[in-house]
């Protein structure tokens, strides 16, 4: 029976929000990934988290070390302060991240117990926060990607980046969010896969980045520049090209990533061929497989920008495009081959020039007169004078 329960496979702390209604307080944002591949964002106060922790210890006294401290496997969690300041909320993030990471890896009787599952189930206030109609918007503080960074490195306070929807999008799963052209959404998390986690009033879900444009900079200035030297990646899932400028690859092949684009379609190079490939099917050489990344095998690649019809941009500017020929001509291998060809050509030119110099006739130098000839000439001149 326990195996049939939909359990939690991953809990990620995204950051926290500073809210102003009904009074100023802080709530932590968690991205909860369930066994059925659904992903939900929930908000919890630290006081709630600590009460959850206390009940968990009561349910499992042996594993919490109440009987023998040597048997404790449930992680520790400090009690809340009477007044939670912003600094205390920031400093507690790494602790909470480590706490829930350890909790979800405990034996199943703990990590999959009803108490844990119920605590992270989506509540009505998660879908429709009471702050939605409040004039002062919550301030969002996001966790740094590197969990080893200290609290002073946390980005904040920030307001989530706002994007505008440029075409209608119908969701294909319960984890996605439907959008209409002209909608304004806030981006909570940007994934290199091309799927971004967004929120709009009481709606939240994953949307293709290709359907969004920044309100401030239409030229996508945040996109990386091409790296023509290439970065080695391994293909984790094969894909057959559907468009002319895409590339077909098989699982296990090693390729070079030239250009990482925000829509999740990267320009890659295999030998002398370049083309677009879904980034979610690639893994950087040397990196370990992550459990959540393995789930991408069951998810479709996001749509490409070029495949979206009826794009209505408020900026009336087309996104900067780089042709495949440009990628090819700037590739390291192409530049090296051109250099070798040039050097070979210059070498032949030098040989020809040297040959021409050797073959060119030199001006004749009159022979030096001999001693006898000089005497004869001298005697002839003397004879003329006598005569």
XYZ file of C-alpha atoms in Angstrom:
387
model
C 0.000 0.000 0.000
C 2.839 2.343 0.856
C 4.244 2.052 -2.653
C 0.979 3.364 -4.171
C 1.214 6.648 -2.232
C 2.337 9.651 -4.278
C 5.421 10.723 -2.367
C 7.791 13.704 -2.528
C 11.001 13.121 -4.479
C 12.606 16.568 -4.060
C 12.155 19.759 -2.035
C 13.959 22.906 -3.123
C 14.001 26.183 -1.210
C 13.615 28.984 -3.767
C 13.893 31.861 -1.295
C 11.479 33.873 0.798
C 8.943 36.672 0.511
C 8.527 39.721 2.669
C 4.793 40.368 2.935
C 2.938 43.363 4.301
C -0.594 42.029 4.836
C -2.202 41.600 7.317
C 1.079 42.725 8.906
C 4.742 42.524 7.933
C 5.963 38.912 7.986
C 8.125 36.454 6.052
C 7.248 33.226 4.251
C 9.593 30.719 2.637
C 9.007 29.546 -0.945
C 9.435 25.829 -1.628
C 9.345 24.066 -4.983
C 7.990 20.595 -4.198
C 8.526 17.890 -6.830
C 6.264 14.889 -6.460
C 6.651 11.299 -7.585
C 3.990 11.746 -10.305
C 6.261 14.443 -11.892
C 4.009 17.309 -10.748
C 5.760 20.366 -9.313
C 4.132 22.826 -6.927
C 5.239 26.014 -5.180
C 4.116 26.333 -1.560
C 4.673 29.054 1.036
C 5.356 28.312 4.703
C 6.188 30.472 7.725
C 9.100 29.367 9.882
C 6.812 28.995 12.901
C 4.799 26.455 10.864
C 7.976 24.637 9.880
C 9.140 24.427 13.476
C 5.769 23.083 14.657
C 5.986 20.484 11.889
C 9.462 19.543 13.143
C 8.248 19.140 16.753
C 5.401 16.811 15.749
C 7.771 14.774 13.581
C 10.071 14.219 16.570
C 7.122 13.091 18.706
C 6.067 10.613 16.004
C 9.540 9.093 15.786
C 11.145 9.341 19.256
C 13.894 6.806 18.490
C 14.948 8.456 15.227
C 14.832 11.890 16.886
C 17.232 10.763 19.649
C 14.765 11.135 22.499
C 15.621 7.675 23.822
C 19.249 7.455 22.771
C 21.031 10.410 21.155
C 23.240 8.036 19.147
C 20.187 6.834 17.205
C 19.171 10.292 16.008
C 18.803 10.633 12.236
C 16.175 13.393 12.103
C 18.066 16.662 11.518
C 18.180 19.439 14.086
C 16.262 22.706 13.735
C 16.614 25.730 16.008
C 13.518 27.236 17.593
C 12.118 30.506 16.181
C 12.843 33.876 17.749
C 10.147 36.085 19.211
C 10.658 38.485 16.334
C 11.892 37.289 12.953
C 14.002 39.983 11.323
C 14.970 39.980 7.677
C 18.569 39.072 8.533
C 17.434 36.099 10.631
C 15.199 34.947 7.779
C 18.126 35.170 5.350
C 20.587 33.405 7.642
C 18.160 30.526 8.171
C 17.866 29.651 4.469
C 20.890 27.368 4.201
C 19.796 25.580 7.385
C 16.308 24.962 5.985
C 17.676 23.848 2.637
C 19.942 21.298 4.331
C 17.168 20.248 6.747
C 14.672 19.297 4.034
C 17.358 17.778 1.833
C 18.258 15.453 4.719
C 14.604 14.842 5.608
C 13.601 13.674 2.138
C 16.463 11.134 2.177
C 15.457 9.552 5.488
C 13.897 6.058 5.575
C 10.532 5.852 3.825
C 8.556 5.489 7.040
C 9.635 9.058 7.841
C 10.144 10.778 4.472
C 6.888 9.380 3.078
C 4.742 9.527 6.186
C 1.382 11.293 6.086
C 2.678 14.116 8.292
C 5.360 15.063 5.747
C 3.082 14.691 2.725
C 0.256 16.727 4.260
C 2.568 19.556 5.248
C 3.644 20.131 1.652
C 0.277 19.663 -0.026
C -0.923 22.773 -1.827
C -3.234 24.905 0.296
C -5.801 27.441 -0.943
C -3.617 30.304 0.315
C -0.720 28.961 -1.816
C -2.849 29.368 -4.937
C -4.532 32.594 -3.895
C -2.448 34.550 -1.362
C -4.316 37.155 0.649
C -1.699 39.670 -0.535
C -2.950 39.519 -4.133
C -5.155 42.592 -3.769
C -2.888 44.500 -1.408
C -1.432 47.694 -2.936
C 2.099 46.958 -1.707
C 3.605 44.051 -3.619
C 5.598 41.435 -1.682
C 9.377 41.661 -1.980
C 10.998 38.445 -3.148
C 14.465 37.297 -2.098
C 15.852 34.399 -4.141
C 18.348 31.846 -2.917
C 21.721 31.906 -4.719
C 22.291 28.981 -7.081
C 25.421 28.084 -5.129
C 24.146 26.906 -1.746
C 27.624 27.396 -0.251
C 27.342 31.150 -0.584
C 26.779 33.055 2.616
C 23.662 35.041 3.379
C 25.239 38.326 2.290
C 25.407 36.959 -1.270
C 21.639 36.463 -1.455
C 19.955 38.609 -4.077
C 17.579 41.024 -2.478
C 15.471 42.741 -1.955
C 14.210 42.314 -5.503
C 10.925 42.324 -7.269
C 10.575 39.318 -9.545
C 11.392 40.030 -13.183
C 8.312 40.883 -15.182
C 7.787 39.521 -18.690
C 5.104 39.986 -21.320
C 3.498 37.088 -23.214
C 3.943 37.454 -26.984
C 1.654 34.625 -28.144
C -1.139 32.422 -26.798
C 0.023 29.239 -25.101
C -2.122 26.274 -24.079
C -0.664 24.127 -21.321
C 0.005 20.463 -22.051
C 0.246 19.206 -18.471
C -0.906 20.059 -14.961
C 2.523 21.504 -14.110
C 2.336 24.121 -16.872
C 0.447 27.413 -17.035
C -1.740 28.636 -19.907
C -1.129 32.206 -21.124
C -2.704 34.721 -23.483
C -0.910 37.266 -25.634
C -0.380 40.465 -23.650
C -0.463 38.767 -20.228
C 2.090 39.995 -17.683
C 3.831 37.319 -15.613
C 6.530 37.256 -12.930
C 9.408 34.801 -13.401
C 10.299 32.872 -10.233
C 12.896 30.514 -11.685
C 14.752 30.426 -15.013
C 15.923 27.009 -16.155
C 18.480 26.492 -18.924
C 16.104 23.881 -20.326
C 13.948 26.695 -21.741
C 11.133 26.110 -19.226
C 10.615 28.944 -16.724
C 8.518 28.821 -13.555
C 6.170 31.810 -13.543
C 3.312 33.199 -11.525
C 0.366 35.381 -12.491
C -1.977 36.401 -9.679
C -3.336 33.069 -8.414
C -1.764 30.938 -11.199
C 1.668 29.337 -11.164
C 3.403 26.883 -13.461
C 6.084 26.174 -16.045
C 5.958 28.059 -19.354
C 8.235 28.063 -22.422
C 10.699 30.957 -22.280
C 10.212 31.468 -26.023
C 6.730 32.876 -25.336
C 8.050 35.642 -23.091
C 9.811 38.925 -23.738
C 11.339 41.234 -21.106
C 9.484 44.462 -20.530
C 12.668 46.534 -20.421
C 15.106 45.126 -22.978
C 13.681 43.606 -26.152
C 17.071 42.570 -27.480
C 17.521 39.831 -24.839
C 20.691 41.442 -23.492
C 20.839 38.796 -20.759
C 21.587 36.069 -23.297
C 25.145 34.760 -23.386
C 27.482 35.496 -26.266
C 28.524 32.591 -28.488
C 31.474 30.527 -27.280
C 33.111 29.471 -30.536
C 35.762 27.488 -28.669
C 32.964 25.114 -27.649
C 32.050 23.453 -24.333
C 31.946 19.646 -24.199
C 28.567 18.062 -23.417
C 27.208 14.516 -23.563
C 23.866 13.720 -25.198
C 21.564 12.254 -22.521
C 18.625 11.764 -24.857
C 18.586 11.394 -28.620
C 16.611 13.738 -30.842
C 15.778 13.714 -34.556
C 15.877 17.104 -36.254
C 12.437 18.441 -37.176
C 13.677 21.599 -38.901
C 16.442 22.258 -41.383
C 18.665 24.181 -38.956
C 18.435 21.533 -36.208
C 20.827 18.618 -35.701
C 20.071 14.935 -35.059
C 22.083 13.252 -32.312
C 22.105 9.892 -30.542
C 22.337 9.208 -26.819
C 25.934 8.995 -25.611
C 27.468 11.197 -28.306
C 29.878 13.955 -27.246
C 29.366 17.358 -28.835
C 30.468 20.984 -28.349
C 28.023 23.675 -27.240
C 28.668 26.938 -29.095
C 25.765 29.164 -28.042
C 23.401 28.859 -25.054
C 20.072 30.525 -25.839
C 17.325 31.388 -23.362
C 14.622 29.432 -25.173
C 16.396 26.166 -24.344
C 17.627 25.438 -27.864
C 21.417 25.564 -27.965
C 23.671 25.708 -30.982
C 25.954 22.666 -30.920
C 28.745 21.348 -33.127
C 29.402 17.716 -34.073
C 32.554 17.428 -36.197
C 31.959 19.985 -38.986
C 28.165 20.178 -38.573
C 26.358 22.780 -36.432
C 22.674 22.999 -35.511
C 20.095 23.630 -32.786
C 19.505 20.963 -30.118
C 17.324 20.868 -26.941
C 19.534 21.810 -23.995
C 17.451 19.678 -21.616
C 18.831 16.583 -23.382
C 22.462 17.584 -22.790
C 24.772 17.247 -19.805
C 28.117 18.959 -19.314
C 31.052 16.560 -19.362
C 32.210 15.799 -15.820
C 28.920 16.646 -14.096
C 26.953 13.996 -12.221
C 23.401 13.021 -13.104
C 20.826 14.725 -10.896
C 17.606 12.882 -10.008
C 15.420 15.765 -11.161
C 17.386 16.080 -14.404
C 16.719 12.443 -15.230
C 12.991 13.222 -15.248
C 13.550 15.448 -18.298
C 13.693 12.328 -20.428
C 9.901 12.147 -20.056
C 9.342 15.818 -20.880
C 9.047 17.286 -24.359
C 11.466 19.920 -25.591
C 10.119 23.488 -25.373
C 8.969 25.195 -28.581
C 11.496 27.306 -30.430
C 11.089 31.036 -30.914
C 11.132 30.632 -34.694
C 8.223 28.172 -34.512
C 5.873 30.531 -32.643
C 3.260 32.062 -34.954
C 1.620 35.469 -34.600
C 4.293 36.929 -32.355
C 3.118 40.345 -31.184
C 6.002 42.278 -29.683
C 5.488 45.655 -28.052
C 9.012 46.567 -29.095
C 8.456 46.021 -32.826
C 11.987 44.692 -33.092
C 13.103 41.326 -34.322
C 15.337 39.294 -32.057
C 18.982 39.173 -33.133
C 19.566 36.062 -35.211
C 22.897 34.454 -36.021
C 23.048 32.306 -39.142
C 24.458 28.806 -39.166
C 27.069 29.994 -41.653
C 28.231 32.585 -39.093
C 28.553 29.884 -36.446
C 30.505 27.713 -38.887
C 32.844 30.458 -40.075
C 33.648 31.450 -36.488
C 34.224 27.920 -35.262
C 37.686 27.027 -34.024
C 38.112 24.205 -36.517
C 37.126 26.447 -39.422
C 39.489 29.219 -38.318
C 42.324 26.715 -37.890
C 41.720 25.188 -41.328
C 41.680 28.671 -42.884
C 44.925 29.526 -41.094
C 46.579 26.314 -42.319
C 45.372 26.987 -45.864
C 46.646 30.559 -45.697
C 50.030 29.482 -44.362
C 50.239 26.807 -47.051
C 49.398 29.386 -49.730
C 51.926 31.881 -48.339
C 54.546 29.126 -48.233
C 54.005 28.322 -51.910
C 54.175 32.042 -52.780
C 57.530 32.401 -51.004
C 58.925 29.374 -52.851
C 57.825 30.815 -56.208
C 59.337 34.197 -55.363
C 62.637 32.590 -54.351
C 62.644 30.525 -57.546
C 62.022 33.620 -59.678
C 64.879 35.375 -57.951
C 67.206 32.432 -58.656
C 66.142 32.117 -62.323
C 66.369 35.840 -63.189
C 69.507 36.599 -65.401
C 72.020 38.836 -63.693
C 73.772 41.746 -65.553
C 77.103 40.702 -67.205
C 80.287 41.883 -65.491
C 83.134 42.606 -67.879
C 86.132 40.373 -67.257
C 89.065 41.893 -65.472
C 91.918 42.573 -67.957
C 94.978 40.385 -67.542
C 98.470 41.725 -66.774
C 99.782 40.945 -70.326
C 96.862 42.776 -71.915
C 97.587 45.824 -69.802
C 101.242 45.745 -70.901
C 100.217 45.489 -74.533
C 97.838 48.430 -74.219
C 100.459 50.410 -72.357
C 103.101 49.707 -75.049
C 100.654 50.677 -77.814
C 99.922 54.017 -76.179
C 103.637 54.670 -75.728
C 104.268 53.809 -79.370
C 101.621 56.339 -80.497
C 103.270 59.082 -78.460
C 106.671 58.374 -80.033
C 105.247 58.503 -83.501
